PDB file of C-alpha atoms in Angstrom:
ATOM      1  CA  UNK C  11       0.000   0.000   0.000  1.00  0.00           C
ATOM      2  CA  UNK C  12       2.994   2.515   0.811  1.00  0.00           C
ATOM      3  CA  UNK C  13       4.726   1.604  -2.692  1.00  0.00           C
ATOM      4  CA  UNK C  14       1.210   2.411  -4.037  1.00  0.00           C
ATOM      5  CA  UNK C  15       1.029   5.772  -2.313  1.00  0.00           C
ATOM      6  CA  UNK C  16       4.207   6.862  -3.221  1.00  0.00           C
ATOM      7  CA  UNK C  17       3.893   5.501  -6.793  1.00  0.00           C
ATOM      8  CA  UNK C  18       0.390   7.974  -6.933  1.00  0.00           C
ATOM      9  CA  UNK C  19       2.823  10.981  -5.694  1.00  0.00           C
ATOM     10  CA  UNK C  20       5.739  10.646  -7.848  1.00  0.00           C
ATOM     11  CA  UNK C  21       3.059  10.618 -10.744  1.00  0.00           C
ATOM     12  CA  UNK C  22       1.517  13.779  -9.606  1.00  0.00           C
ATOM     13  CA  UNK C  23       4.720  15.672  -8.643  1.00  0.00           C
ATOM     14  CA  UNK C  24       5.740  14.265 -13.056  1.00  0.00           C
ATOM     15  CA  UNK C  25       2.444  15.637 -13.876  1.00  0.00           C
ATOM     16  CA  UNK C  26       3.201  18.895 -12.180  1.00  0.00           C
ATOM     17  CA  UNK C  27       6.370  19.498 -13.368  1.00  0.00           C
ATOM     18  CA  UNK C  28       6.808  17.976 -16.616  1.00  0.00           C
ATOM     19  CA  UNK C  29       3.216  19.426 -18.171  1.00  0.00           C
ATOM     20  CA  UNK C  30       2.851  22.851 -16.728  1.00  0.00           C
ATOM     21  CA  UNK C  31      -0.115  23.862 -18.859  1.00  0.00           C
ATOM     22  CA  UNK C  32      -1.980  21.476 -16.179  1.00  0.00           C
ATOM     23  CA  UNK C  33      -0.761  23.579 -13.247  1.00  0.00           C
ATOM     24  CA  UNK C  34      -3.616  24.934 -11.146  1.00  0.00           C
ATOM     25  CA  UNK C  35      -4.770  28.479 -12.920  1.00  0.00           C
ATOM     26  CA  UNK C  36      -3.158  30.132  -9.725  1.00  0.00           C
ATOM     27  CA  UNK C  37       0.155  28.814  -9.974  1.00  0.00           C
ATOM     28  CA  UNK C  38      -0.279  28.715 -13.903  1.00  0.00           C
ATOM     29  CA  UNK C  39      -1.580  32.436 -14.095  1.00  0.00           C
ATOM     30  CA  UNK C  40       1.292  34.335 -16.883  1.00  0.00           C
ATOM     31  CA  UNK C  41       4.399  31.646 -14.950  1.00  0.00           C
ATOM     32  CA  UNK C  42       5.012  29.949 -18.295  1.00  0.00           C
ATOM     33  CA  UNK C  43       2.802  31.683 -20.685  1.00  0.00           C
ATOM     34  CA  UNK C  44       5.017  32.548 -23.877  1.00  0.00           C
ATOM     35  CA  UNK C  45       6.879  29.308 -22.997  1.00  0.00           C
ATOM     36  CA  UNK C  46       7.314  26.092 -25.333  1.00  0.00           C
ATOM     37  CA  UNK C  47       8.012  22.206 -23.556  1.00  0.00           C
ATOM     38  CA  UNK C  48      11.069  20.640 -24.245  1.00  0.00           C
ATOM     39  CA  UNK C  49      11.235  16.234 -23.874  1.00  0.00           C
ATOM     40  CA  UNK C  50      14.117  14.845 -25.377  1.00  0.00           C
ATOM     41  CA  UNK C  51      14.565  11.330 -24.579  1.00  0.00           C
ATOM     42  CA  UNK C  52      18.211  10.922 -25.994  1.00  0.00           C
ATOM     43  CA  UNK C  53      19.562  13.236 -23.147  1.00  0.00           C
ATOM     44  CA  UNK C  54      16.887  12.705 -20.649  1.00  0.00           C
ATOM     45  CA  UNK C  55      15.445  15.303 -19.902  1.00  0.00           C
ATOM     46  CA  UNK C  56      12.552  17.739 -20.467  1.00  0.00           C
ATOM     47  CA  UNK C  57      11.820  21.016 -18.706  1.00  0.00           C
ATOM     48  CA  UNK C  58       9.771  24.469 -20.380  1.00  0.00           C
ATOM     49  CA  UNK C  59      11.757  27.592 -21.866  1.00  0.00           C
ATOM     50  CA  UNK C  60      10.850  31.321 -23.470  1.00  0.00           C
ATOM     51  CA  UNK C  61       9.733  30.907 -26.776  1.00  0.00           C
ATOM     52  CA  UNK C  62      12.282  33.181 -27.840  1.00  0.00           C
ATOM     53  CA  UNK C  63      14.439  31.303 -27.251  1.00  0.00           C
ATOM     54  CA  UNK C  64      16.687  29.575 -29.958  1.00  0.00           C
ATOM     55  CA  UNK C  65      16.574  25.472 -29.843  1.00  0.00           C
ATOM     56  CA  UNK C  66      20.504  24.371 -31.426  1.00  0.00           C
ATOM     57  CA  UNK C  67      20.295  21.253 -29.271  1.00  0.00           C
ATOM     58  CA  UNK C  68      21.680  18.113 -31.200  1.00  0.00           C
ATOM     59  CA  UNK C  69      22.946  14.704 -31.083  1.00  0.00           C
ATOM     60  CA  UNK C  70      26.705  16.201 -31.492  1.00  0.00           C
ATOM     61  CA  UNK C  71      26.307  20.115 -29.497  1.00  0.00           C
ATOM     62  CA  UNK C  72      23.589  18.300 -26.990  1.00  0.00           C
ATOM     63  CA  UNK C  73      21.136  20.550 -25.526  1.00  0.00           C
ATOM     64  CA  UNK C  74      21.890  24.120 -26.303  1.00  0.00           C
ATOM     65  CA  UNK C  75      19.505  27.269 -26.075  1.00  0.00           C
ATOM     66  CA  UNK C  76      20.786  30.394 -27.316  1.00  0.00           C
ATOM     67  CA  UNK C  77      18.777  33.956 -25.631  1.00  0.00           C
ATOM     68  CA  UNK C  78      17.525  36.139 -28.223  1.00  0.00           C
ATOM     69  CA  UNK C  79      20.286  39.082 -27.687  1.00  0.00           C
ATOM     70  CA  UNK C  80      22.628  36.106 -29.391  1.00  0.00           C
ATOM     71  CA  UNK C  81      25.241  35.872 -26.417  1.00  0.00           C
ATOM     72  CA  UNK C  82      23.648  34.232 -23.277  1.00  0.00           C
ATOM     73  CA  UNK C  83      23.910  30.482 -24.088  1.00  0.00           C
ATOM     74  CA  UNK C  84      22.050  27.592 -21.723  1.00  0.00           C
ATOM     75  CA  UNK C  85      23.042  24.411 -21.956  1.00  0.00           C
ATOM     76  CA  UNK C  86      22.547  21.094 -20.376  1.00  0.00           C
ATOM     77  CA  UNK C  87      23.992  17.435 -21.087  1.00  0.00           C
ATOM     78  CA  UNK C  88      24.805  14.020 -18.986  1.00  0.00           C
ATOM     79  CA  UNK C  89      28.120  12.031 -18.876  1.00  0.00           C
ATOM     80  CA  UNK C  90      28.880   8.724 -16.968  1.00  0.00           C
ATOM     81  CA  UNK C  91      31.430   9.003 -14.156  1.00  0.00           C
ATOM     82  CA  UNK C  92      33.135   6.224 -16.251  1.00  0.00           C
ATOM     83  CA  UNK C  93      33.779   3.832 -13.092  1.00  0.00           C
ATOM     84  CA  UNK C  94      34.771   6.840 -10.515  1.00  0.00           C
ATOM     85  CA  UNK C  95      32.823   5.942  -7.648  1.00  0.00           C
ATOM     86  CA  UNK C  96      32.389   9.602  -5.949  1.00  0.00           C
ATOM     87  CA  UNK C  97      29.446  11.538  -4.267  1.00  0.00           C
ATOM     88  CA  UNK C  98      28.029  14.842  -4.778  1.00  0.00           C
ATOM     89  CA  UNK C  99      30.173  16.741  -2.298  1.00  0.00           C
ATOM     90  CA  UNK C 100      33.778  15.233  -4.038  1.00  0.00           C
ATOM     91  CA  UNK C 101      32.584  15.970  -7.073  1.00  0.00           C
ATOM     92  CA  UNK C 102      32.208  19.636  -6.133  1.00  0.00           C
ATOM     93  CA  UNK C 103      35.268  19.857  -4.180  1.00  0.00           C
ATOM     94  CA  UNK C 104      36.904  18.345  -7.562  1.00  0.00           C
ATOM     95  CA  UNK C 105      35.458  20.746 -10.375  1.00  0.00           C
ATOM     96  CA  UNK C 106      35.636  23.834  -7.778  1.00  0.00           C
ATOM     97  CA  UNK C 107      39.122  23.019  -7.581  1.00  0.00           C
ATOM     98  CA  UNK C 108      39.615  22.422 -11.540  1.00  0.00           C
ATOM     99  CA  UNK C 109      37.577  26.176 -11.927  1.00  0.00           C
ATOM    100  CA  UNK C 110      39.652  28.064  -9.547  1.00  0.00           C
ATOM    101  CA  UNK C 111      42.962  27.298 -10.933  1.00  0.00           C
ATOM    102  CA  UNK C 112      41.647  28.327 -14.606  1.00  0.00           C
ATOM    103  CA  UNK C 113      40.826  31.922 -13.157  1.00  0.00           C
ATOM    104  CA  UNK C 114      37.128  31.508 -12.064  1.00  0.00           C
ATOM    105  CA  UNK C 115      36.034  33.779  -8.805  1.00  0.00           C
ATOM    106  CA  UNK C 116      33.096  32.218  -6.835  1.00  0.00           C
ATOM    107  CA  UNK C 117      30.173  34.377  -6.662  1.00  0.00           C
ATOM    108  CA  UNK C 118      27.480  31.983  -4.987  1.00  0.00           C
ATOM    109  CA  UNK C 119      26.974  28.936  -4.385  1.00  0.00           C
ATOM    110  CA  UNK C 120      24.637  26.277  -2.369  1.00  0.00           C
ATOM    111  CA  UNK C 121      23.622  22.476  -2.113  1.00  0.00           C
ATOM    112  CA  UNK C 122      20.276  22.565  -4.021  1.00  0.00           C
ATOM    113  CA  UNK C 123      17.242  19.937  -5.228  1.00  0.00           C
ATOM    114  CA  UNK C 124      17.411  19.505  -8.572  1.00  0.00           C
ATOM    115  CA  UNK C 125      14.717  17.436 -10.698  1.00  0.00           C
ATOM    116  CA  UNK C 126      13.896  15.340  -6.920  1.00  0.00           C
ATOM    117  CA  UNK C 127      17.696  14.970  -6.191  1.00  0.00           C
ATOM    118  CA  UNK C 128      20.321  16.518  -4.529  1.00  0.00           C
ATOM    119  CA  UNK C 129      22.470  19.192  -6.306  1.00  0.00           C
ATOM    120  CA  UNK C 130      25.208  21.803  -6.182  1.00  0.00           C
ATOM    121  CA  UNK C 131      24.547  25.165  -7.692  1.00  0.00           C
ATOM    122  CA  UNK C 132      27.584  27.764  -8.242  1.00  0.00           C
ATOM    123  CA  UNK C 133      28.399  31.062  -9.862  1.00  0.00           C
ATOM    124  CA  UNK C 134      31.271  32.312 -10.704  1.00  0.00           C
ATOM    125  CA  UNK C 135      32.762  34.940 -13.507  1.00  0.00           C
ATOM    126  CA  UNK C 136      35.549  34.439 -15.598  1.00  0.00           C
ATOM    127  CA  UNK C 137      37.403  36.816 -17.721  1.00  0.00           C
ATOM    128  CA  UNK C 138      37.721  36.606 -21.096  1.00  0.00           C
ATOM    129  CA  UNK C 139      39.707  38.715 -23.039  1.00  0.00           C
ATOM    130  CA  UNK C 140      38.384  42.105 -22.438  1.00  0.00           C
ATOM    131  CA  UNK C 141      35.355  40.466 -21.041  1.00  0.00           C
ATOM    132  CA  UNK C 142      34.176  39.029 -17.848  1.00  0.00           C
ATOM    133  CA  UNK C 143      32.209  35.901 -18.561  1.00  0.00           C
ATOM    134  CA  UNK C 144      29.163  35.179 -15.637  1.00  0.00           C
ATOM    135  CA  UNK C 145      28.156  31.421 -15.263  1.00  0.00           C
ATOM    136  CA  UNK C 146      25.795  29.501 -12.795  1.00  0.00           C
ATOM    137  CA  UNK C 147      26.406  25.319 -13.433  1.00  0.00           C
ATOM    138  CA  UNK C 148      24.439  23.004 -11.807  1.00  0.00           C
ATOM    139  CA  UNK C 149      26.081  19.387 -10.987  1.00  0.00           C
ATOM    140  CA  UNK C 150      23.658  16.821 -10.236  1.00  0.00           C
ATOM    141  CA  UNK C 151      25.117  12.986  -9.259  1.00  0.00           C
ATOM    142  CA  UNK C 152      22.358  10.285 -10.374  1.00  0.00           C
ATOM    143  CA  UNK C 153      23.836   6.618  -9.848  1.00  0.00           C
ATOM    144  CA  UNK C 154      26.709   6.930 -12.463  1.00  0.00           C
ATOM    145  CA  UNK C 155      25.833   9.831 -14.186  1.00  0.00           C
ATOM    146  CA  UNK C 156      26.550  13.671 -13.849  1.00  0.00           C
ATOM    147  CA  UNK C 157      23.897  15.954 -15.244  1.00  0.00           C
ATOM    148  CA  UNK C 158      25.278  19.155 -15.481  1.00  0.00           C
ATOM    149  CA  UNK C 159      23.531  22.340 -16.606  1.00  0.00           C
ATOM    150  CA  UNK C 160      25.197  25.693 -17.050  1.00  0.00           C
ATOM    151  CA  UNK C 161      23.957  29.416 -18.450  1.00  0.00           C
ATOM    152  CA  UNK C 162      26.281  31.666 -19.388  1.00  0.00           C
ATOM    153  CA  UNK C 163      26.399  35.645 -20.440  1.00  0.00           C
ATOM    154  CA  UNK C 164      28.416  38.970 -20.260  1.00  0.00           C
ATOM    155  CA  UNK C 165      28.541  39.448 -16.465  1.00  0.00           C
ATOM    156  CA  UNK C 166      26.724  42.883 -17.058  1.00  0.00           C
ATOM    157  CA  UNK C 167      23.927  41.591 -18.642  1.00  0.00           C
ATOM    158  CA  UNK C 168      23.318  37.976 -16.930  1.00  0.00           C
ATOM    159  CA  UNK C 169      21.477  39.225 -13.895  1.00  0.00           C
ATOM    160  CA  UNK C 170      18.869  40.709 -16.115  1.00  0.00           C
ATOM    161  CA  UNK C 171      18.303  36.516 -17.142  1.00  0.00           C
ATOM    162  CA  UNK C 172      18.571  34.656 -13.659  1.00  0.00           C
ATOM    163  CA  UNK C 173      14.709  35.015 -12.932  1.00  0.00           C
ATOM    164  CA  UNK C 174      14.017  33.312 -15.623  1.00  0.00           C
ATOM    165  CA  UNK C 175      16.919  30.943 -15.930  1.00  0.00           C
ATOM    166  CA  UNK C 176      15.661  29.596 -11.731  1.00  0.00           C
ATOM    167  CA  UNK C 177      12.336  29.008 -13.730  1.00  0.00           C
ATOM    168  CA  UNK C 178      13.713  26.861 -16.173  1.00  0.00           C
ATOM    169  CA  UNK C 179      15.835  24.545 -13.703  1.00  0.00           C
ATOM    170  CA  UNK C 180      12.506  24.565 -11.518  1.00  0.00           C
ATOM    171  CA  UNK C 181      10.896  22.828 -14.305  1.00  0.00           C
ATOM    172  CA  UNK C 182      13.573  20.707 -15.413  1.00  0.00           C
ATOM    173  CA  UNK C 183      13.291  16.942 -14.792  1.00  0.00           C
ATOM    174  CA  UNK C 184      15.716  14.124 -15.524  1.00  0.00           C
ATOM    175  CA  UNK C 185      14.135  11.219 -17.119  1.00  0.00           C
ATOM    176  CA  UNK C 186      15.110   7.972 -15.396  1.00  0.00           C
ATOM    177  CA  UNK C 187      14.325   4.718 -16.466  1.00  0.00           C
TER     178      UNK C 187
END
């Protein structure tokens, strides 16, 4: 009877997150109107983004978004941890590590949930050339796999995008077999 119970709540919480034209009107009311679902099986995942937005995901790039000003980028993909048995927090420790001694300065960061699982959310700037580069990357640890999801823009301009970019990783589910 518990299995069943839980079974019935994972489907709604799915239902919820993956179809959000079946929200409730109040939660519904203008939070993804103007926005188009995206399920792709192939990288496991589906979540909703701005229509304006432009869709360059494919088998070799992987999931890529590009914001209408033609410089923000958001991207998502999965990788195996190819037999390196590690959890969440040395993973972190690991790519922080890896970031900082390539130039990046830590902004934020925190131990999030991320579609139902824990996560690690950072931001950090880098410079590049005459530019300083703003990212916030997501790391999520599934089993074997490390779902990672990043946007990127000029750090002058990505502020301006983070509302909207926290929308999109609300919405964003992994699809697990």
């Amino acid at each position: 009877m518990t299995k069943k119970i839980a079974f019935i709540f994972l489907l709604f919480i799915l239902i919820k997150i993956s179809f959000p034209k079946y929200l409730s009107a109040s939660e519904n009311q203008n939070l993804y109107e103007g926005w188009t679902y995206f399920h792709d099986e192939l990288f496991k995942i589906s979540f909703v983004y701005p229509d304006n937005w432009t869709n360059y995901t494919s088998q070799e790039r992987g999931v890529v978004f590009v914001l209408p000003d033609g410089i923000g980028m958001f991207t998502y993909h999965f990788s195996p941890l190819f037999n390196e048995k590690m959890n969440l927090t040395e993973f972190v420790s690991q790519n922080r590590e890896t970031l900082q001694e390539i130039g990046a300065e830590f902004n934020e960061d925190e131990y999030i949930t991320f579609s139902n699982d824990p996560a690690y959310k950072l931001i950090y700037t880098m410079s590049m050339g005459k530019d300083i580069q703003k990212y916030l990357t997501i790391w999520c640890l599934i089993e074997d796999n490390v779902y990672i999801t990043t946007f990127s823009h000029q750090s002058q301009l990505f502020d301006q995008y983070q509302q909207i970019v926290d929308k999109i990783v609300k919405s964003m589910m992994i699809i697990t077999d």
